[in-house]
mmCIF file of C-alpha atoms in Angstrom:
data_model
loop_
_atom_site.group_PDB
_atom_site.id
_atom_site.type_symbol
_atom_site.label_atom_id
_atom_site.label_comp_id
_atom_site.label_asym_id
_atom_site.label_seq_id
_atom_site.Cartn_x
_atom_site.Cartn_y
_atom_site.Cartn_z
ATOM 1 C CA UNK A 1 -38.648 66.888 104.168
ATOM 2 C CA UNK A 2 -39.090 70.710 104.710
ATOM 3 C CA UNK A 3 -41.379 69.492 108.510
ATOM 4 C CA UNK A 4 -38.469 68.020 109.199
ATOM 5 C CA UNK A 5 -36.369 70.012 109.191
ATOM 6 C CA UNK A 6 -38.573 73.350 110.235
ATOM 7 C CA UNK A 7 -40.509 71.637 113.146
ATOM 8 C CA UNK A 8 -37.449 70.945 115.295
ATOM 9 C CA UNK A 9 -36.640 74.777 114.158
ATOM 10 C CA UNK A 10 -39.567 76.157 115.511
ATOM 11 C CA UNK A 11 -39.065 74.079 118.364
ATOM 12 C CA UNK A 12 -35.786 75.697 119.572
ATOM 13 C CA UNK A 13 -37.121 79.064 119.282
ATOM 14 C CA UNK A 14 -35.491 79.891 115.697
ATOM 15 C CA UNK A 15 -38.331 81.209 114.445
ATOM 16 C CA UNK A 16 -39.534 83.022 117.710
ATOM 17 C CA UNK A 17 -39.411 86.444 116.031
ATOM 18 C CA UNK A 18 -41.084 85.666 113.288
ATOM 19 C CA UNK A 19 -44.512 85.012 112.573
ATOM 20 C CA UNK A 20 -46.454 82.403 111.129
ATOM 21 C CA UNK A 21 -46.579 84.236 107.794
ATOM 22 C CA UNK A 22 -43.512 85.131 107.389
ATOM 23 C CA UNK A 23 -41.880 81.121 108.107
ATOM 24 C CA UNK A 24 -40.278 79.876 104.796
ATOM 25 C CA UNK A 25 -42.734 78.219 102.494
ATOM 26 C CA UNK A 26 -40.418 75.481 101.052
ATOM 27 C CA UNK A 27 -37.362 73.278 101.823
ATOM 28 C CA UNK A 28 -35.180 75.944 99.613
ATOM 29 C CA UNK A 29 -36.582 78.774 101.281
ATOM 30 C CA UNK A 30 -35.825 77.394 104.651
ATOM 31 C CA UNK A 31 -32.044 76.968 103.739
ATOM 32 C CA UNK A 32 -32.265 80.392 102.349
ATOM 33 C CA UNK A 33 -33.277 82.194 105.674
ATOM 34 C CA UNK A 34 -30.584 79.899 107.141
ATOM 35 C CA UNK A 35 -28.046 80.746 105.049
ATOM 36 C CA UNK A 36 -28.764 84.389 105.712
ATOM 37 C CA UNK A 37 -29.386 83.882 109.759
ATOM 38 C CA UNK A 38 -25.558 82.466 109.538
ATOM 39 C CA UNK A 39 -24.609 85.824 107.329
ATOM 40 C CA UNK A 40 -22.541 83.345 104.884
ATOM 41 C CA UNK A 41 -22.538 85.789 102.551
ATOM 42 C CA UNK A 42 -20.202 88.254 104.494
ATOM 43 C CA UNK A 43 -16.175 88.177 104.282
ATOM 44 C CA UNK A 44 -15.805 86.864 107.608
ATOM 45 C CA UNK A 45 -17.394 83.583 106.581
ATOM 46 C CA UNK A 46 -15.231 82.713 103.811
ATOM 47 C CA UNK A 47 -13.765 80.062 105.854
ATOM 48 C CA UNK A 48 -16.981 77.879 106.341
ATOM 49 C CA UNK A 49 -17.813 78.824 102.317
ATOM 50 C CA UNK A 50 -14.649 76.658 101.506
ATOM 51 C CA UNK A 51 -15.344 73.980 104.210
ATOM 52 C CA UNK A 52 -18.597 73.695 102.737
ATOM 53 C CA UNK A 53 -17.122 73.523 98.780
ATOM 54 C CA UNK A 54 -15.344 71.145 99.915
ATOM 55 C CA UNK A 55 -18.137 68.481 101.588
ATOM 56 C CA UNK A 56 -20.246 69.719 98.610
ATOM 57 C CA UNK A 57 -17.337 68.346 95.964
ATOM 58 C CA UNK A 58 -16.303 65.520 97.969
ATOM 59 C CA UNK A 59 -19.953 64.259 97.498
ATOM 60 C CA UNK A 60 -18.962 61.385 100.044
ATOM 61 C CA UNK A 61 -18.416 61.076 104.076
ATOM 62 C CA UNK A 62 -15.187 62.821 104.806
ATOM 63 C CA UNK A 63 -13.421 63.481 108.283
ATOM 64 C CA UNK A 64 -12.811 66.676 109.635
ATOM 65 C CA UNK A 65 -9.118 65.987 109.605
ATOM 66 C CA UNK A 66 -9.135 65.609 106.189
ATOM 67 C CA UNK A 67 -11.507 68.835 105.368
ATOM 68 C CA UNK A 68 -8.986 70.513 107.973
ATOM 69 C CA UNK A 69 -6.166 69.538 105.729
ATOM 70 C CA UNK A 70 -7.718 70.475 102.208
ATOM 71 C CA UNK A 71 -8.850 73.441 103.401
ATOM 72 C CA UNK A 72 -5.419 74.572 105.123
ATOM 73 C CA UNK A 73 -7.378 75.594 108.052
ATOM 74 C CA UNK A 74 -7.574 74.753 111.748
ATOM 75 C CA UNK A 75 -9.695 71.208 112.645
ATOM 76 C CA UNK A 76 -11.131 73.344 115.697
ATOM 77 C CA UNK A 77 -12.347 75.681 113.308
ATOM 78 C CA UNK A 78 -13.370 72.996 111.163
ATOM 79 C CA UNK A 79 -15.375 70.820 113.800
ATOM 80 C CA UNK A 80 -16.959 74.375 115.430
ATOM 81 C CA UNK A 81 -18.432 75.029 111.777
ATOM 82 C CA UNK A 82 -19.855 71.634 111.127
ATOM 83 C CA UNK A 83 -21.345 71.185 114.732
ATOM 84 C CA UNK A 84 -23.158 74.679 113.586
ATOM 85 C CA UNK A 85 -24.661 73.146 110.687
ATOM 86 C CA UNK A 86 -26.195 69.563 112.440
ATOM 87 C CA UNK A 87 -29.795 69.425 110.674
ATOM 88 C CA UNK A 88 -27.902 70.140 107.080
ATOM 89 C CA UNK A 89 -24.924 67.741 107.674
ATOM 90 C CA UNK A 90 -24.660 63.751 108.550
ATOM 91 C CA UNK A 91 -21.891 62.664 110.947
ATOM 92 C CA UNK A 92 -20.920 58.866 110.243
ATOM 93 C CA UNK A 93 -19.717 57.436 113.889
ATOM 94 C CA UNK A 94 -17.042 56.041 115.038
ATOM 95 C CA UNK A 95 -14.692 57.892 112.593
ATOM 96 C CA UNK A 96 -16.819 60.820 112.707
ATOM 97 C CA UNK A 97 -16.751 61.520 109.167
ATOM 98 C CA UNK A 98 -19.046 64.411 107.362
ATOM 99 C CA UNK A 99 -21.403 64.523 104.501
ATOM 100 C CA UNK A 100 -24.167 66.842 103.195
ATOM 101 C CA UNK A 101 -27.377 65.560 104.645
ATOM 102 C CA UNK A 102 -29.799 65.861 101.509
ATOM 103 C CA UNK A 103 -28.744 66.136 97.761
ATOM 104 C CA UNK A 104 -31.223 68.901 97.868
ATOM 105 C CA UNK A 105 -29.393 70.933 100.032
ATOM 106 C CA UNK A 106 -26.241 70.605 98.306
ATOM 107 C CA UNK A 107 -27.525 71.403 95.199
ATOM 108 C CA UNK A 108 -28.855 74.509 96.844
ATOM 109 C CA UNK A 109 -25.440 75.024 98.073
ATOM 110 C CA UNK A 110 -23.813 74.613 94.408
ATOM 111 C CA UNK A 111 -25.977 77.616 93.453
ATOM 112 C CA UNK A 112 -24.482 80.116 96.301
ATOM 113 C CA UNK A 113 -22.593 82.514 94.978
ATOM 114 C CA UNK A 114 -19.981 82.919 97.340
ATOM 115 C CA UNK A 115 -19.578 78.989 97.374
ATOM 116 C CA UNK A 116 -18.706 79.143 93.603
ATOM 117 C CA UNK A 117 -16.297 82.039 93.852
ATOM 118 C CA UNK A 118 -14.396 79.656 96.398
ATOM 119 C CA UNK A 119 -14.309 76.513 94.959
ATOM 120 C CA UNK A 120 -12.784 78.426 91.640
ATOM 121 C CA UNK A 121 -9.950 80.703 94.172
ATOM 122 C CA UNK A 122 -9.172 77.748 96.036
ATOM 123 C CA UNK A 123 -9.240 75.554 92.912
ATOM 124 C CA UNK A 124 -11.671 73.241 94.474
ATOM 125 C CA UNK A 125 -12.577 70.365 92.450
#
């Protein structure tokens, strides 16, 4: 799991500053220095922390019209954050509907932090 998602990584040039020491050892630190190259962790993200509560509660495919609506946000905004997040997320055609990728990753996004301070001020469940 962790080549495949790191190999296509390396491949774009996401890792072109680092070197081959300092590449994440395992599939959690890889969505680690992800989470951290997308600075989710700052106020300014804490739109994409509540679209991501919600896939991550949902547990199931879900459209970005719906996510747009739950989330009282914009579907723009919506659809800009999940086409940021393609090797992490599964898009279900025709409907284009949206689920977390791997139940590892979600469970690595239950344990964020900022993720659970949203889903409990936005009452998230």
């Amino acid at each position: 799991m962790y080549l495949y998602y790191v190999l296509p990584s390396i491949a774009r040039g996401d890792y072109q500053d680092l070197s081959l020491e300092e590449l994440p050892e395992k599939l959690q630190g890889y969505y680690e220095q992800h989470w951290k190259q997308m600075k989710m962790d700052t106020p300014d993200k804490r739109t994409n922390a509540i679209i991501l509560c919600v896939l991550v509660e949902v547990g199931k495919p879900i459209s970005c019209e719906s996510i747009a609506r739950i989330t009282g946000r914009d579907e723009y905004d919506v659809l800009e954050l999940l086409n940021k997040w393609p090797e992490f997320l599964r898009k279900q055609n025709p409907k284009d509907y949206y689920s977390i990728y791997h139940q590892s990753f979600a469970d690595f996004l239950r344990n964020q932090p900022s993720l659970k301070r949203e889903k409990k001020n936005n009452n998230i469940d």
